[in-house]
GROMACS .gro file of C-alpha atoms in nm:
model
  379
    1UNK     CA    1   0.638   2.827   0.531
    2UNK     CA    2   0.843   2.766   0.860
    3UNK     CA    3   0.917   2.404   0.978
    4UNK     CA    4   0.678   2.449   1.274
    5UNK     CA    5   0.406   2.557   1.018
    6UNK     CA    6   0.491   2.268   0.804
    7UNK     CA    7   0.499   1.997   1.058
    8UNK     CA    8   0.158   2.153   1.203
    9UNK     CA    9   0.012   2.106   0.878
   10UNK     CA   10   0.133   1.750   0.823
   11UNK     CA   11   0.028   1.678   1.179
   12UNK     CA   12  -0.330   1.798   1.088
   13UNK     CA   13  -0.342   1.581   0.764
   14UNK     CA   14  -0.243   1.287   0.936
   15UNK     CA   15  -0.480   1.292   1.203
   16UNK     CA   16  -0.761   1.349   0.926
   17UNK     CA   17  -0.665   1.070   0.723
   18UNK     CA   18  -0.614   0.845   1.055
   19UNK     CA   19  -0.973   0.952   1.160
   20UNK     CA   20  -1.132   0.900   0.829
   21UNK     CA   21  -0.983   0.529   0.816
   22UNK     CA   22  -1.096   0.438   1.162
   23UNK     CA   23  -1.480   0.538   1.078
   24UNK     CA   24  -1.431   0.343   0.751
   25UNK     CA   25  -1.300   0.048   0.950
   26UNK     CA   26  -1.587   0.093   1.195
   27UNK     CA   27  -1.865   0.057   0.934
   28UNK     CA   28  -1.668  -0.271   0.796
   29UNK     CA   29  -1.656  -0.154   0.454
   30UNK     CA   30  -1.640  -0.397   0.172
   31UNK     CA   31  -1.269  -0.433   0.026
   32UNK     CA   32  -1.208  -0.391  -0.351
   33UNK     CA   33  -0.872  -0.469  -0.470
   34UNK     CA   34  -0.987  -0.377  -0.834
   35UNK     CA   35  -1.076  -0.038  -0.698
   36UNK     CA   36  -0.748   0.003  -0.526
   37UNK     CA   37  -0.557  -0.041  -0.827
   38UNK     CA   38  -0.731   0.252  -1.036
   39UNK     CA   39  -0.769   0.505  -0.777
   40UNK     CA   40  -0.655   0.879  -0.733
   41UNK     CA   41  -0.468   0.914  -0.427
   42UNK     CA   42  -0.346   1.201  -0.203
   43UNK     CA   43  -0.033   1.195   0.030
   44UNK     CA   44   0.203   1.406   0.240
   45UNK     CA   45   0.565   1.317   0.373
   46UNK     CA   46   0.829   1.462   0.607
   47UNK     CA   47   1.167   1.395   0.658
   48UNK     CA   48   1.520   1.483   0.697
   49UNK     CA   49   1.723   1.630   0.356
   50UNK     CA   50   2.084   1.628   0.312
   51UNK     CA   51   2.305   1.821   0.051
   52UNK     CA   52   2.680   1.868   0.054
   53UNK     CA   53   2.869   2.180   0.041
   54UNK     CA   54   3.185   2.206  -0.139
   55UNK     CA   55   3.435   2.303   0.143
   56UNK     CA   56   3.751   2.248  -0.089
   57UNK     CA   57   3.594   2.482  -0.383
   58UNK     CA   58   3.526   2.772  -0.116
   59UNK     CA   59   3.840   2.732   0.063
   60UNK     CA   60   4.047   2.744  -0.264
   61UNK     CA   61   3.818   3.048  -0.381
   62UNK     CA   62   3.917   3.212  -0.054
   63UNK     CA   63   4.296   3.122  -0.117
   64UNK     CA   64   4.305   3.231  -0.452
   65UNK     CA   65   4.217   3.600  -0.327
   66UNK     CA   66   4.490   3.614  -0.069
   67UNK     CA   67   4.275   3.506   0.229
   68UNK     CA   68   4.399   3.251   0.512
   69UNK     CA   69   4.083   3.026   0.622
   70UNK     CA   70   4.105   3.029   1.005
   71UNK     CA   71   3.759   2.860   1.044
   72UNK     CA   72   3.480   2.686   0.848
   73UNK     CA   73   3.134   2.519   0.959
   74UNK     CA   74   2.853   2.397   0.762
   75UNK     CA   75   2.510   2.259   0.797
   76UNK     CA   76   2.432   1.994   0.546
   77UNK     CA   77   2.108   1.854   0.685
   78UNK     CA   78   1.749   2.014   0.714
   79UNK     CA   79   1.388   1.937   0.761
   80UNK     CA   80   1.235   1.878   0.430
   81UNK     CA   81   0.857   1.796   0.331
   82UNK     CA   82   0.659   1.715   0.016
   83UNK     CA   83   0.285   1.696  -0.089
   84UNK     CA   84   0.165   1.516  -0.380
   85UNK     CA   85  -0.123   1.366  -0.575
   86UNK     CA   86  -0.119   1.043  -0.772
   87UNK     CA   87  -0.332   0.788  -1.004
   88UNK     CA   88  -0.286   0.442  -0.997
   89UNK     CA   89  -0.277   0.306  -1.335
   90UNK     CA   90  -0.278  -0.055  -1.245
   91UNK     CA   91  -0.124  -0.291  -0.959
   92UNK     CA   92   0.210  -0.220  -1.034
   93UNK     CA   93   0.245   0.135  -1.183
   94UNK     CA   94   0.103   0.485  -1.082
   95UNK     CA   95   0.191   0.859  -1.186
   96UNK     CA   96   0.235   1.085  -0.940
   97UNK     CA   97   0.295   1.473  -0.920
   98UNK     CA   98   0.416   1.679  -0.650
   99UNK     CA   99   0.556   1.982  -0.458
  100UNK     CA  100   0.857   1.961  -0.238
  101UNK     CA  101   1.084   2.175  -0.007
  102UNK     CA  102   1.377   2.047   0.079
  103UNK     CA  103   1.486   2.318   0.328
  104UNK     CA  104   1.820   2.524   0.351
  105UNK     CA  105   2.181   2.438   0.372
  106UNK     CA  106   2.411   2.722   0.498
  107UNK     CA  107   2.806   2.740   0.530
  108UNK     CA  108   3.023   3.005   0.754
  109UNK     CA  109   3.367   3.080   0.701
  110UNK     CA  110   3.637   3.313   0.878
  111UNK     CA  111   3.992   3.433   0.733
  112UNK     CA  112   4.264   3.619   0.861
  113UNK     CA  113   4.221   3.980   0.939
  114UNK     CA  114   3.882   3.923   1.070
  115UNK     CA  115   3.703   3.801   0.729
  116UNK     CA  116   3.387   3.682   0.716
  117UNK     CA  117   3.234   3.457   0.426
  118UNK     CA  118   2.859   3.313   0.488
  119UNK     CA  119   2.645   3.149   0.226
  120UNK     CA  120   2.285   2.996   0.236
  121UNK     CA  121   2.098   2.784  -0.028
  122UNK     CA  122   1.745   2.683  -0.023
  123UNK     CA  123   1.572   2.418  -0.278
  124UNK     CA  124   1.189   2.399  -0.373
  125UNK     CA  125   1.013   2.299  -0.677
  126UNK     CA  126   0.730   2.052  -0.839
  127UNK     CA  127   0.789   1.725  -0.956
  128UNK     CA  128   0.639   1.434  -1.196
  129UNK     CA  129   0.751   1.067  -1.104
  130UNK     CA  130   0.633   0.731  -1.271
  131UNK     CA  131   0.625   0.523  -0.946
  132UNK     CA  132   0.694   0.133  -0.968
  133UNK     CA  133   0.514  -0.127  -0.722
  134UNK     CA  134   0.643  -0.490  -0.674
  135UNK     CA  135   0.424  -0.664  -0.423
  136UNK     CA  136   0.613  -0.877  -0.182
  137UNK     CA  137   0.299  -0.977   0.000
  138UNK     CA  138  -0.052  -0.861  -0.022
  139UNK     CA  139   0.034  -0.564   0.232
  140UNK     CA  140   0.432  -0.483   0.154
  141UNK     CA  141   0.521  -0.365  -0.146
  142UNK     CA  142   0.892  -0.249  -0.294
  143UNK     CA  143   0.843   0.101  -0.462
  144UNK     CA  144   1.101   0.266  -0.704
  145UNK     CA  145   1.052   0.612  -0.902
  146UNK     CA  146   1.203   0.792  -1.185
  147UNK     CA  147   1.099   1.168  -1.275
  148UNK     CA  148   1.171   1.514  -1.326
  149UNK     CA  149   1.161   1.798  -1.125
  150UNK     CA  150   1.152   2.186  -1.163
  151UNK     CA  151   1.345   2.333  -0.882
  152UNK     CA  152   1.375   2.711  -0.801
  153UNK     CA  153   1.723   2.765  -0.621
  154UNK     CA  154   1.812   3.100  -0.385
  155UNK     CA  155   2.140   3.123  -0.296
  156UNK     CA  156   2.274   3.417  -0.066
  157UNK     CA  157   2.600   3.514   0.070
  158UNK     CA  158   2.688   3.766   0.288
  159UNK     CA  159   3.044   3.912   0.499
  160UNK     CA  160   3.334   4.102   0.388
  161UNK     CA  161   3.478   3.880   0.175
  162UNK     CA  162   3.260   3.820  -0.117
  163UNK     CA  163   3.520   3.746  -0.360
  164UNK     CA  164   3.457   4.070  -0.568
  165UNK     CA  165   3.229   3.913  -0.846
  166UNK     CA  166   3.042   3.699  -0.600
  167UNK     CA  167   2.651   3.774  -0.647
  168UNK     CA  168   2.516   3.833  -0.278
  169UNK     CA  169   2.154   3.696  -0.399
  170UNK     CA  170   2.121   3.450  -0.711
  171UNK     CA  171   1.831   3.287  -0.785
  172UNK     CA  172   1.797   2.980  -1.081
  173UNK     CA  173   1.526   2.730  -1.211
  174UNK     CA  174   1.639   2.424  -1.367
  175UNK     CA  175   1.475   2.120  -1.493
  176UNK     CA  176   1.648   1.815  -1.355
  177UNK     CA  177   1.619   1.417  -1.276
  178UNK     CA  178   1.526   1.235  -0.967
  179UNK     CA  179   1.510   0.896  -0.863
  180UNK     CA  180   1.386   0.695  -0.542
  181UNK     CA  181   1.386   0.379  -0.365
  182UNK     CA  182   1.124   0.283  -0.066
  183UNK     CA  183   0.868   0.043   0.072
  184UNK     CA  184   0.499   0.097   0.123
  185UNK     CA  185   0.302  -0.092   0.405
  186UNK     CA  186  -0.081  -0.084   0.351
  187UNK     CA  187  -0.267  -0.078   0.664
  188UNK     CA  188  -0.581  -0.110   0.436
  189UNK     CA  189  -0.665  -0.098   0.062
  190UNK     CA  190  -0.738   0.280   0.151
  191UNK     CA  191  -0.427   0.376   0.395
  192UNK     CA  192  -0.074   0.322   0.331
  193UNK     CA  193   0.249   0.454   0.495
  194UNK     CA  194   0.544   0.471   0.282
  195UNK     CA  195   0.948   0.528   0.369
  196UNK     CA  196   1.160   0.649   0.095
  197UNK     CA  197   1.497   0.787  -0.019
  198UNK     CA  198   1.475   1.021  -0.292
  199UNK     CA  199   1.781   1.197  -0.476
  200UNK     CA  200   1.756   1.509  -0.636
  201UNK     CA  201   2.000   1.650  -0.931
  202UNK     CA  202   2.048   2.010  -0.831
  203UNK     CA  203   2.212   2.335  -0.930
  204UNK     CA  204   2.296   2.587  -0.660
  205UNK     CA  205   2.267   2.906  -0.887
  206UNK     CA  206   2.615   3.002  -0.868
  207UNK     CA  207   2.772   2.736  -1.109
  208UNK     CA  208   2.788   2.420  -0.912
  209UNK     CA  209   2.582   2.092  -0.966
  210UNK     CA  210   2.511   1.825  -0.706
  211UNK     CA  211   2.298   1.590  -0.522
  212UNK     CA  212   2.037   1.651  -0.249
  213UNK     CA  213   1.867   1.339  -0.073
  214UNK     CA  214   1.534   1.353   0.104
  215UNK     CA  215   1.477   1.078   0.353
  216UNK     CA  216   1.083   1.088   0.447
  217UNK     CA  217   0.787   0.903   0.582
  218UNK     CA  218   0.472   0.943   0.426
  219UNK     CA  219   0.098   0.865   0.453
  220UNK     CA  220  -0.081   0.771   0.131
  221UNK     CA  221  -0.483   0.787   0.117
  222UNK     CA  222  -0.669   0.658  -0.187
  223UNK     CA  223  -1.019   0.836  -0.278
  224UNK     CA  224  -1.342   0.737  -0.364
  225UNK     CA  225  -1.383   0.373  -0.186
  226UNK     CA  226  -1.678   0.209  -0.293
  227UNK     CA  227  -1.976   0.159  -0.032
  228UNK     CA  228  -1.965  -0.216   0.104
  229UNK     CA  229  -2.227  -0.468  -0.031
  230UNK     CA  230  -2.364  -0.773   0.156
  231UNK     CA  231  -2.252  -1.070  -0.012
  232UNK     CA  232  -2.533  -1.256  -0.193
  233UNK     CA  233  -2.547  -1.626  -0.148
  234UNK     CA  234  -2.550  -1.792  -0.458
  235UNK     CA  235  -2.560  -2.181  -0.397
  236UNK     CA  236  -2.481  -2.436  -0.673
  237UNK     CA  237  -2.777  -2.631  -0.846
  238UNK     CA  238  -2.865  -2.910  -0.603
  239UNK     CA  239  -2.840  -3.268  -0.711
  240UNK     CA  240  -3.142  -3.456  -0.671
  241UNK     CA  241  -3.159  -3.742  -0.459
  242UNK     CA  242  -3.187  -4.095  -0.664
  243UNK     CA  243  -3.545  -4.207  -0.538
  244UNK     CA  244  -3.606  -4.572  -0.586
  245UNK     CA  245  -3.945  -4.714  -0.747
  246UNK     CA  246  -4.202  -4.794  -0.466
  247UNK     CA  247  -4.143  -5.141  -0.344
  248UNK     CA  248  -4.419  -5.359  -0.224
  249UNK     CA  249  -4.554  -5.285   0.121
  250UNK     CA  250  -4.403  -5.565   0.290
  251UNK     CA  251  -4.051  -5.430   0.179
  252UNK     CA  252  -3.845  -5.107   0.335
  253UNK     CA  253  -3.760  -4.838   0.091
  254UNK     CA  254  -3.404  -4.795   0.014
  255UNK     CA  255  -3.200  -4.538   0.159
  256UNK     CA  256  -3.190  -4.208  -0.034
  257UNK     CA  257  -2.857  -4.163  -0.203
  258UNK     CA  258  -2.606  -3.898  -0.095
  259UNK     CA  259  -2.636  -3.542  -0.186
  260UNK     CA  260  -2.339  -3.323  -0.251
  261UNK     CA  261  -2.368  -2.932  -0.246
  262UNK     CA  262  -2.084  -2.728  -0.337
  263UNK     CA  263  -2.079  -2.348  -0.289
  264UNK     CA  264  -1.808  -2.106  -0.367
  265UNK     CA  265  -1.763  -1.767  -0.194
  266UNK     CA  266  -1.570  -1.472  -0.311
  267UNK     CA  267  -1.292  -1.420  -0.057
  268UNK     CA  268  -1.361  -1.055  -0.014
  269UNK     CA  269  -1.750  -1.152   0.088
  270UNK     CA  270  -1.621  -1.317   0.386
  271UNK     CA  271  -1.292  -1.146   0.481
  272UNK     CA  272  -1.121  -0.818   0.493
  273UNK     CA  273  -0.831  -0.748   0.279
  274UNK     CA  274  -0.507  -0.991   0.365
  275UNK     CA  275  -0.725  -1.104   0.686
  276UNK     CA  276  -0.873  -1.429   0.808
  277UNK     CA  277  -1.126  -1.307   1.053
  278UNK     CA  278  -1.466  -1.367   0.908
  279UNK     CA  279  -1.678  -1.017   0.864
  280UNK     CA  280  -2.025  -0.993   0.990
  281UNK     CA  281  -2.132  -1.020   0.597
  282UNK     CA  282  -1.942  -1.351   0.542
  283UNK     CA  283  -2.091  -1.503   0.871
  284UNK     CA  284  -2.425  -1.394   0.728
  285UNK     CA  285  -2.358  -1.607   0.417
  286UNK     CA  286  -2.269  -1.935   0.582
  287UNK     CA  287  -2.574  -1.885   0.801
  288UNK     CA  288  -2.761  -1.880   0.479
  289UNK     CA  289  -2.577  -2.204   0.364
  290UNK     CA  290  -2.615  -2.369   0.719
  291UNK     CA  291  -3.030  -2.284   0.654
  292UNK     CA  292  -3.013  -2.518   0.321
  293UNK     CA  293  -2.887  -2.779   0.493
  294UNK     CA  294  -3.207  -2.797   0.710
  295UNK     CA  295  -3.350  -3.186   0.690
  296UNK     CA  296  -2.992  -3.343   0.575
  297UNK     CA  297  -2.829  -3.607   0.758
  298UNK     CA  298  -2.486  -3.425   0.704
  299UNK     CA  299  -2.205  -3.675   0.703
  300UNK     CA  300  -1.891  -3.413   0.621
  301UNK     CA  301  -1.811  -3.053   0.528
  302UNK     CA  302  -1.495  -2.989   0.356
  303UNK     CA  303  -1.380  -2.605   0.335
  304UNK     CA  304  -1.106  -2.512   0.084
  305UNK     CA  305  -0.950  -2.187   0.054
  306UNK     CA  306  -0.805  -2.034  -0.277
  307UNK     CA  307  -0.607  -1.722  -0.353
  308UNK     CA  308  -0.500  -1.529  -0.656
  309UNK     CA  309  -0.101  -1.499  -0.782
  310UNK     CA  310  -0.017  -1.213  -0.585
  311UNK     CA  311   0.273  -1.235  -0.304
  312UNK     CA  312   0.466  -1.539  -0.264
  313UNK     CA  313   0.368  -1.893  -0.287
  314UNK     CA  314   0.436  -1.951   0.088
  315UNK     CA  315   0.244  -1.652   0.212
  316UNK     CA  316  -0.062  -1.757   0.003
  317UNK     CA  317  -0.033  -2.087   0.129
  318UNK     CA  318  -0.079  -1.998   0.459
  319UNK     CA  319  -0.352  -1.726   0.411
  320UNK     CA  320  -0.535  -1.962   0.227
  321UNK     CA  321  -0.541  -2.252   0.488
  322UNK     CA  322  -0.624  -1.998   0.784
  323UNK     CA  323  -0.921  -1.860   0.611
  324UNK     CA  324  -1.064  -2.249   0.534
  325UNK     CA  325  -0.978  -2.295   0.923
  326UNK     CA  326  -1.167  -1.963   1.015
  327UNK     CA  327  -1.484  -2.105   0.793
  328UNK     CA  328  -1.449  -2.424   1.000
  329UNK     CA  329  -1.449  -2.237   1.363
  330UNK     CA  330  -1.745  -2.050   1.247
  331UNK     CA  331  -1.965  -2.345   1.125
  332UNK     CA  332  -1.838  -2.559   1.445
  333UNK     CA  333  -1.962  -2.251   1.659
  334UNK     CA  334  -2.290  -2.318   1.483
  335UNK     CA  335  -2.337  -2.644   1.604
  336UNK     CA  336  -2.170  -2.863   1.307
  337UNK     CA  337  -1.956  -3.121   1.475
  338UNK     CA  338  -1.601  -3.063   1.464
  339UNK     CA  339  -1.520  -3.446   1.312
  340UNK     CA  340  -1.745  -3.344   1.033
  341UNK     CA  341  -1.554  -3.086   0.903
  342UNK     CA  342  -1.232  -3.099   0.681
  343UNK     CA  343  -1.021  -2.785   0.587
  344UNK     CA  344  -0.758  -2.763   0.303
  345UNK     CA  345  -0.531  -2.468   0.152
  346UNK     CA  346  -0.459  -2.443  -0.196
  347UNK     CA  347  -0.291  -2.142  -0.224
  348UNK     CA  348  -0.264  -1.999  -0.585
  349UNK     CA  349  -0.254  -2.387  -0.726
  350UNK     CA  350  -0.573  -2.416  -0.852
  351UNK     CA  351  -0.683  -2.065  -1.049
  352UNK     CA  352  -1.018  -2.073  -1.222
  353UNK     CA  353  -0.930  -1.755  -1.454
  354UNK     CA  354  -0.647  -1.572  -1.567
  355UNK     CA  355  -0.429  -1.406  -1.304
  356UNK     CA  356  -0.297  -1.147  -1.504
  357UNK     CA  357  -0.657  -0.950  -1.530
  358UNK     CA  358  -0.799  -0.774  -1.214
  359UNK     CA  359  -1.138  -0.977  -1.296
  360UNK     CA  360  -0.927  -1.316  -1.328
  361UNK     CA  361  -0.764  -1.242  -0.976
  362UNK     CA  362  -1.096  -1.148  -0.800
  363UNK     CA  363  -1.233  -1.502  -0.924
  364UNK     CA  364  -0.953  -1.684  -0.807
  365UNK     CA  365  -0.959  -1.542  -0.441
  366UNK     CA  366  -1.214  -1.758  -0.325
  367UNK     CA  367  -1.329  -2.032  -0.024
  368UNK     CA  368  -1.534  -2.323  -0.134
  369UNK     CA  369  -1.754  -2.526   0.097
  370UNK     CA  370  -1.873  -2.878   0.004
  371UNK     CA  371  -2.129  -3.030   0.189
  372UNK     CA  372  -2.213  -3.415   0.161
  373UNK     CA  373  -2.513  -3.575   0.344
  374UNK     CA  374  -2.860  -3.738   0.275
  375UNK     CA  375  -3.170  -3.582   0.259
  376UNK     CA  376  -3.456  -3.722   0.508
  377UNK     CA  377  -3.720  -3.888   0.374
  378UNK     CA  378  -4.070  -3.782   0.462
  379UNK     CA  379  -4.275  -4.072   0.606
   0.00000   0.00000   0.00000
């Protein structure tokens, strides 16, 4: 496949992935971290590959055959690409299989007596890797990979100084190790961008061993995203007001005791992943809460944001505070006096479940809204 065809295919795939993601964003689909930590995904990457041509060894071989090298040029860079499919095992690990083409690398040499020796080596194969992911925040992760690759190497020589025993066309298939390091940025839970450098241990089919590096940028798309769901409003049991016994008609009835109602919303019900802007479903859920306050003399509302333990303490603290402020802003926009609404961000400091499990982390990502007021007494 030529470089032009390769880039064209990758461009079509990239456009398709971005279009699909835009359509999902337009539909405001429900974000589900638990799904993302077990999903299948596909991806494609392109970048620059680099290899080292052993110039001293080639010069020494020509000199051993009585040749004097008068010129030597080499091209140790080309365009490489890869296509891959993977399965997310959990938040921290994935298994990935792929196909890669590192391109071709060549040299041209001239010797005394109008001698010429040219060579070219190309590498392509398949790989199987274990991918480790360390979240630095809810969107950015550090990547590390280790794996094996089975690569076919084609090496060709031409010219009138073929060193006697040189095979003009050699091919070899070898299983070797590979390593990689990079970063991944999530645009959403379905679409991410990776920047990586990978080192492939290689044989060049004529007895040499060396390394080739691929510096690439890739798009990753997770498959089977679940449909969104409108969050269900589930208020906490209402505390019944204390009602005094009827007093003589000449005495006024005592004022009703204050009522406290506390509701906890899952963060995914109100906000998109790593965002602090209320979704339409979240606004609808808060509207339901406000509807329950009809007939109450409101005293104060307290909104408190909480997160799970993924990401740094400082980042989670700021995210929880922004989400609490977003809930306050919406309540004020619906007519609640701003002086009666208080906000607080607790970050990851008050978990209600185990942060080592997906179900526990989902429970810890929440926003609580506590309303204090008195019910009006019908006359």
